[in-house]
Each structure stands twice: as structure tokens, then as C-alpha cells.
Short mmCIF file of C-alpha atoms and ligand atoms in Angstrom, two decimals:
data_model
loop_
_atom_site.label_atom_id
_atom_site.label_comp_id
_atom_site.label_asym_id
_atom_site.label_seq_id
_atom_site.Cartn_x
_atom_site.Cartn_y
_atom_site.Cartn_z
CA MET O 1 7.65 7.58 30.35
CA ASN O 2 10.45 7.36 32.91
CA ILE O 3 9.65 6.71 36.55
CA ILE O 4 11.65 6.85 39.76
CA LEU O 5 10.72 4.64 42.71
CA LEU O 6 11.78 6.30 45.92
CA GLY O 7 11.57 4.56 49.27
CA ALA O 8 13.57 2.96 52.04
CA PRO O 9 15.19 -0.46 51.57
CA GLY O 10 12.38 -2.99 51.93
CA SER O 11 9.58 -0.58 50.96
CA GLY O 12 8.71 -2.76 47.93
CA LYS O 13 10.51 -0.98 45.08
CA GLY O 14 11.97 -4.17 43.60
CA THR O 15 8.72 -6.16 43.62
CA LEU O 16 6.78 -3.21 42.24
CA SER O 17 9.34 -2.85 39.43
CA GLU O 18 8.89 -6.53 38.68
CA PHE O 19 5.11 -6.06 38.27
CA LEU O 20 5.50 -2.91 36.14
CA CYS O 21 8.01 -4.66 33.86
CA ASP O 22 5.88 -7.80 33.50
CA LYS O 23 2.57 -6.02 32.90
CA ASN O 24 3.37 -2.57 31.49
CA ASN O 25 6.43 -2.98 29.34
CA PHE O 26 8.83 -1.03 31.53
CA THR O 27 12.49 -1.93 32.00
CA GLN O 28 13.97 -1.87 35.48
CA LEU O 29 17.21 -0.04 36.03
CA SER O 30 18.34 -1.18 39.47
CA THR O 31 21.77 0.14 40.42
CA GLY O 32 21.91 -2.46 43.22
CA ASP O 33 21.40 -5.27 40.66
CA LEU O 34 23.98 -3.73 38.30
CA PHE O 35 26.51 -3.60 41.14
CA ARG O 36 25.73 -7.21 42.16
CA GLU O 37 26.20 -8.36 38.55
CA ASN O 38 29.57 -6.59 38.45
CA ILE O 39 30.54 -8.24 41.75
CA SER O 40 29.61 -11.70 40.39
CA SER O 41 31.69 -11.17 37.27
CA LYS O 42 34.52 -9.64 39.32
CA THR O 43 34.90 -6.46 37.27
CA ASP O 44 36.92 -3.49 38.62
CA LEU O 45 33.65 -1.64 39.17
CA GLY O 46 32.29 -4.61 41.15
CA LEU O 47 35.41 -4.83 43.33
CA GLU O 48 35.17 -1.09 44.08
CA ALA O 49 31.42 -1.21 44.83
CA GLN O 50 31.70 -4.32 47.01
CA LYS O 51 33.79 -2.49 49.63
CA TYR O 52 30.88 -0.13 50.30
CA MET O 53 28.00 -2.55 49.80
CA ASN O 54 29.43 -5.07 52.27
CA GLU O 55 29.17 -2.40 54.95
CA GLY O 56 25.71 -1.20 53.91
CA LYS O 57 27.14 2.15 52.77
CA LEU O 58 26.44 3.99 49.55
CA VAL O 59 28.85 3.55 46.67
CA PRO O 60 30.43 6.94 45.79
CA ASP O 61 28.38 9.16 43.46
CA SER O 62 31.08 9.34 40.77
CA VAL O 63 31.18 5.52 40.41
CA THR O 64 27.39 5.17 40.45
CA ASN O 65 26.69 8.05 38.08
CA SER O 66 29.13 6.87 35.42
CA MET O 67 27.63 3.36 35.51
CA VAL O 68 24.13 4.82 34.98
CA GLU O 69 25.34 7.19 32.26
CA LYS O 70 26.75 4.24 30.36
CA TYR O 71 23.50 2.29 30.72
CA LEU O 72 21.42 5.24 29.44
CA GLU O 73 23.42 5.33 26.20
CA SER O 74 21.64 2.14 25.15
CA LYS O 75 18.22 2.67 26.76
CA ASN O 76 16.61 5.79 28.20
CA THR O 77 12.85 5.43 27.76
CA ASN O 78 10.21 3.45 29.68
CA LEU O 79 12.60 2.96 32.55
CA ILE O 80 11.86 2.31 36.18
CA PHE O 81 14.70 3.74 38.24
CA ASP O 82 14.91 1.49 41.31
CA GLY O 83 17.47 2.56 43.91
CA PHE O 84 18.79 5.45 41.85
CA PRO O 85 19.13 8.33 42.49
CA ARG O 86 19.96 8.04 46.18
CA THR O 87 21.64 11.42 46.78
CA ASP O 88 21.08 15.03 45.67
CA GLU O 89 24.21 14.82 43.57
CA GLN O 90 22.91 11.72 41.74
CA ALA O 91 19.54 13.40 41.15
CA LEU O 92 21.20 16.47 39.62
CA ALA O 93 23.44 14.26 37.48
CA LEU O 94 20.46 12.20 36.30
CA ASP O 95 18.54 15.34 35.26
CA GLN O 96 21.51 16.44 33.19
CA MET O 97 22.10 12.99 31.64
CA LEU O 98 18.47 12.74 30.54
CA LYS O 99 18.42 16.34 29.28
CA ASN O 100 21.43 15.53 27.09
CA LEU O 101 19.38 12.67 25.62
CA ASN O 102 16.26 14.88 25.16
CA ASN O 103 14.52 12.91 27.83
CA GLN O 104 13.30 13.40 31.39
CA ILE O 105 11.83 11.90 34.54
CA ASP O 106 8.03 12.01 34.33
CA LYS O 107 6.87 10.73 37.70
CA VAL O 108 8.40 9.93 41.05
CA PHE O 109 6.56 7.49 43.32
CA TYR O 110 7.48 7.74 46.96
CA LEU O 111 6.62 4.47 48.77
CA GLU O 112 5.90 5.62 52.29
CA ILE O 113 6.25 2.93 54.93
CA ASP O 114 6.71 2.70 58.67
CA GLU O 115 10.31 1.90 59.64
CA SER O 116 9.18 -0.81 62.09
CA VAL O 117 7.83 -2.88 59.14
CA LEU O 118 11.08 -2.69 57.18
CA LEU O 119 13.28 -4.71 59.49
CA GLY O 120 10.91 -7.72 59.37
CA ARG O 121 10.70 -7.54 55.59
CA LEU O 122 14.45 -7.32 55.03
CA THR O 123 15.47 -10.00 57.51
CA GLY O 124 13.17 -12.57 55.83
CA ARG O 125 14.04 -11.65 52.26
CA MET O 126 15.50 -14.04 49.67
CA ILE O 127 16.29 -13.20 46.06
CA CYS O 128 16.64 -15.35 42.96
CA LYS O 129 20.24 -15.65 41.82
CA ILE O 130 19.12 -15.54 38.17
CA CYS O 131 16.17 -13.16 37.74
CA LYS O 132 16.55 -11.20 41.05
CA ARG O 133 12.87 -11.64 41.94
CA SER O 134 12.37 -11.26 45.61
CA TYR O 135 10.62 -13.62 48.06
CA HIS O 136 10.01 -13.64 51.79
CA LYS O 137 10.22 -16.58 54.18
CA VAL O 138 6.79 -15.70 55.67
CA ASN O 139 4.97 -13.23 53.40
CA ARG O 140 5.91 -14.36 49.92
CA LYS O 141 7.04 -17.95 49.99
CA PRO O 142 8.16 -19.67 46.79
CA LEU O 143 6.16 -22.77 45.74
CA LYS O 144 9.26 -24.94 46.25
CA GLU O 145 11.52 -24.05 49.15
CA GLY O 146 14.72 -22.27 48.08
CA ILE O 147 13.74 -22.26 44.38
CA CYS O 148 12.41 -19.39 42.25
CA ASP O 149 8.86 -20.00 40.89
CA PHE O 150 9.74 -18.21 37.68
CA ASP O 151 13.00 -19.79 36.49
CA ASN O 152 13.96 -22.43 39.12
CA GLY O 153 16.95 -20.27 40.12
CA GLU O 154 18.48 -20.72 43.56
CA LEU O 155 17.14 -18.31 46.21
CA ILE O 156 19.83 -16.61 48.29
CA VAL O 157 19.95 -14.16 51.17
CA ARG O 158 21.73 -10.94 50.24
CA PRO O 159 24.87 -10.42 52.37
CA ASP O 160 23.69 -6.90 53.24
CA ASP O 161 20.29 -8.16 54.52
CA GLN O 162 21.77 -8.78 57.98
CA GLU O 163 20.59 -6.76 60.93
CA ASP O 164 23.72 -4.63 61.48
CA LYS O 165 24.00 -3.86 57.73
CA ILE O 166 20.29 -3.10 57.52
CA LYS O 167 20.66 -0.46 60.24
CA THR O 168 23.48 1.26 58.32
CA ARG O 169 21.42 1.13 55.10
CA LEU O 170 18.39 2.67 56.80
CA GLU O 171 20.61 5.40 58.23
CA ALA O 172 22.03 6.10 54.76
CA TYR O 173 18.47 6.26 53.42
CA ASN O 174 17.31 8.68 56.12
CA THR O 175 20.26 11.04 55.84
CA GLN O 176 21.16 10.90 52.14
CA THR O 177 18.11 9.68 50.18
CA ALA O 178 15.03 10.96 52.06
CA PRO O 179 15.92 14.60 51.15
CA LEU O 180 15.04 13.67 47.53
CA ILE O 181 11.37 13.77 48.55
CA GLU O 182 11.78 17.56 48.66
CA PHE O 183 13.98 17.63 45.53
CA TYR O 184 11.24 15.93 43.46
CA LYS O 185 8.26 17.62 45.11
CA ASN O 186 6.80 18.79 41.77
CA LYS O 187 6.72 15.25 40.34
CA LEU O 188 6.16 13.33 43.55
CA ILE O 189 3.22 10.98 44.11
CA LYS O 190 3.07 9.64 47.64
CA ILE O 191 1.86 6.04 47.98
CA ASP O 192 0.91 4.48 51.29
CA ALA O 193 2.92 1.23 51.18
CA ASP O 194 2.08 0.11 54.73
CA ASN O 195 -0.02 -3.04 55.15
CA CYS O 196 -0.32 -3.52 51.45
CA SER O 197 0.31 -6.61 49.33
CA PRO O 198 2.52 -6.38 46.20
CA SER O 199 -0.53 -6.46 43.91
CA GLU O 200 -2.34 -3.78 45.95
CA LEU O 201 0.77 -1.61 45.74
CA TYR O 202 0.89 -2.18 41.98
CA ASP O 203 -2.81 -1.25 41.61
CA ARG O 204 -2.27 1.97 43.56
CA VAL O 205 0.70 2.99 41.43
CA VAL O 206 -0.68 1.98 38.06
CA SER O 207 -3.78 4.14 38.56
CA PHE O 208 -1.46 7.18 38.35
CA ILE O 209 0.41 5.99 35.28
CA GLY O 210 -2.56 5.60 32.99
CA VAL O 211 -1.30 2.54 31.11
P1 AMP E 301 19.74 -2.06 46.63
O1 AMP E 301 19.77 -3.33 45.85
O2 AMP E 301 19.06 -0.94 45.88
O3 AMP E 301 19.18 -2.23 48.02
O4 AMP E 301 21.25 -1.61 46.81
C1 AMP E 301 22.18 -2.41 47.52
C2 AMP E 301 23.43 -1.61 47.81
O5 AMP E 301 24.05 -1.20 46.56
C3 AMP E 301 23.23 -0.31 48.58
O6 AMP E 301 23.15 -0.51 49.97
C4 AMP E 301 24.48 0.46 48.17
O7 AMP E 301 25.62 -0.03 48.83
C5 AMP E 301 24.62 0.09 46.69
N1 AMP E 301 23.84 1.02 45.84
C6 AMP E 301 22.77 0.71 45.07
N2 AMP E 301 22.32 1.80 44.43
C7 AMP E 301 23.12 2.83 44.81
C8 AMP E 301 23.15 4.21 44.51
N3 AMP E 301 22.24 4.79 43.69
N4 AMP E 301 24.11 4.97 45.08
C9 AMP E 301 25.04 4.41 45.90
N5 AMP E 301 25.05 3.14 46.25
C10 AMP E 301 24.10 2.33 45.71
#
């Protein structure tokens, strides 16, 4: 089964993916993480993507799609698509890529959340440098300050989790990604992600997966 998580930055896609991978044997395909890995290892792709990410803008479809196409050559089942697709063009490309591999998207979960909650979540967010797990300075504190509970990795604040960048990212979401709710209407399951802890969100989603 392949699943897409659709929702604004900060709606809980990353943490939900983490739970689904740990408990239900899914693999997360996060285009944001793939770009960040490429930036850390200073590849050409990373240098290209960094120009856009630093400003909170979307990386061009052609660059993003070819990175995903390459990934799918090695794995294309039991995937959680987190942060991809983000535009109509990416969604059409993904359909075609999976069709070519005799595969498909089975369910799309739309994490619906009030925009006023997002800013607070993103400004307090920290991620582990190693495993990318996400924490929050108020709502999801690590046991030891600045250190990941899972692998003792250093917790860092993402450069695009600053207020001006967050505004641009939310704008990109509203104009370019939100239209995918209509695109996927036949596979879409709407989940109320307001006022809900990570494990409550997981319970809501997993009841639709049947695993
Ligand atoms: P994320 O980790 O999903 O919040 O993504 C961080 C940043 O990576 C985004 O703000 C974009 O600049 C870039 N990015 C991630 N996924 C995509 C995508 N599917 N299309 C274009 N840009 C992306």
C-alpha cells in the first residue's frame, strides 16, 4: 500500500510518518529530507535545491520529480509520501511513474489543521540531525535538552523554520499544494489534526489503513 500525507507545513506529516514506519512497516519518502541530505553532502542537486529552500519556495518540479523517479527505481511499495507531491504537475508525474512500475497510490490522508496553530508549531520545532525525528520546545520536549531520545543525535532548528520563511512556505502550500485536495478527491480521507497529540493522530489514521 502506498500512502500520501497531504497537509500544510507543521500539520504533523513527519511525526505521523515516523509512527507509521516504526509500527506498521512503512518507509517514509520525504522529499524535504532527501533535499537536506543532498545539501549536507553538497551534491549538485543539493546546491540547486538550497537556493529555493532557503527562501521557503518550492524547488522546481523537474528537479523534484527526477529525484523521486530515481528513488522509486529501488523502492515503490509500502511508501509514505511526505511532502510530495506538492503541485499538480508533481501529482501527474507521480501517477505516471507508479503506473510504469505497475503500482499506484492507494490512500491520501489530508491532515486538516487551523493555520493559527501552525506558526506556533513550526517556530518551536527542532529536528534530529541524524534520524530527522522532530521535537518541539514546548509540546514534545526531548528527555535531554538538545539531544534526540532515539539516537542521541544533536537537535537543530531548520533554517526555513523562521517566521518570514514560514509565511512564504504557507503561501506556497495554499496556492500550489492545497489544490491537490481536489485532485485526489476519490482517494482522500480527511483527518482532523487540530488539538490532537501525535499518538491520537496516528490512531485516527491507522483505523483507515487496516493494518
Ligand atoms: P519539508 O521538509 O517537506 O517541509 O520541505 C522543506 C522544503 O524543501 C520546502 O519548503 C521546499 O523548499 C523543498 N521541498 C520539499 N519537498 C518539495 C516538493 N515536493 N516540491 C518542491 N519543493 C519541495
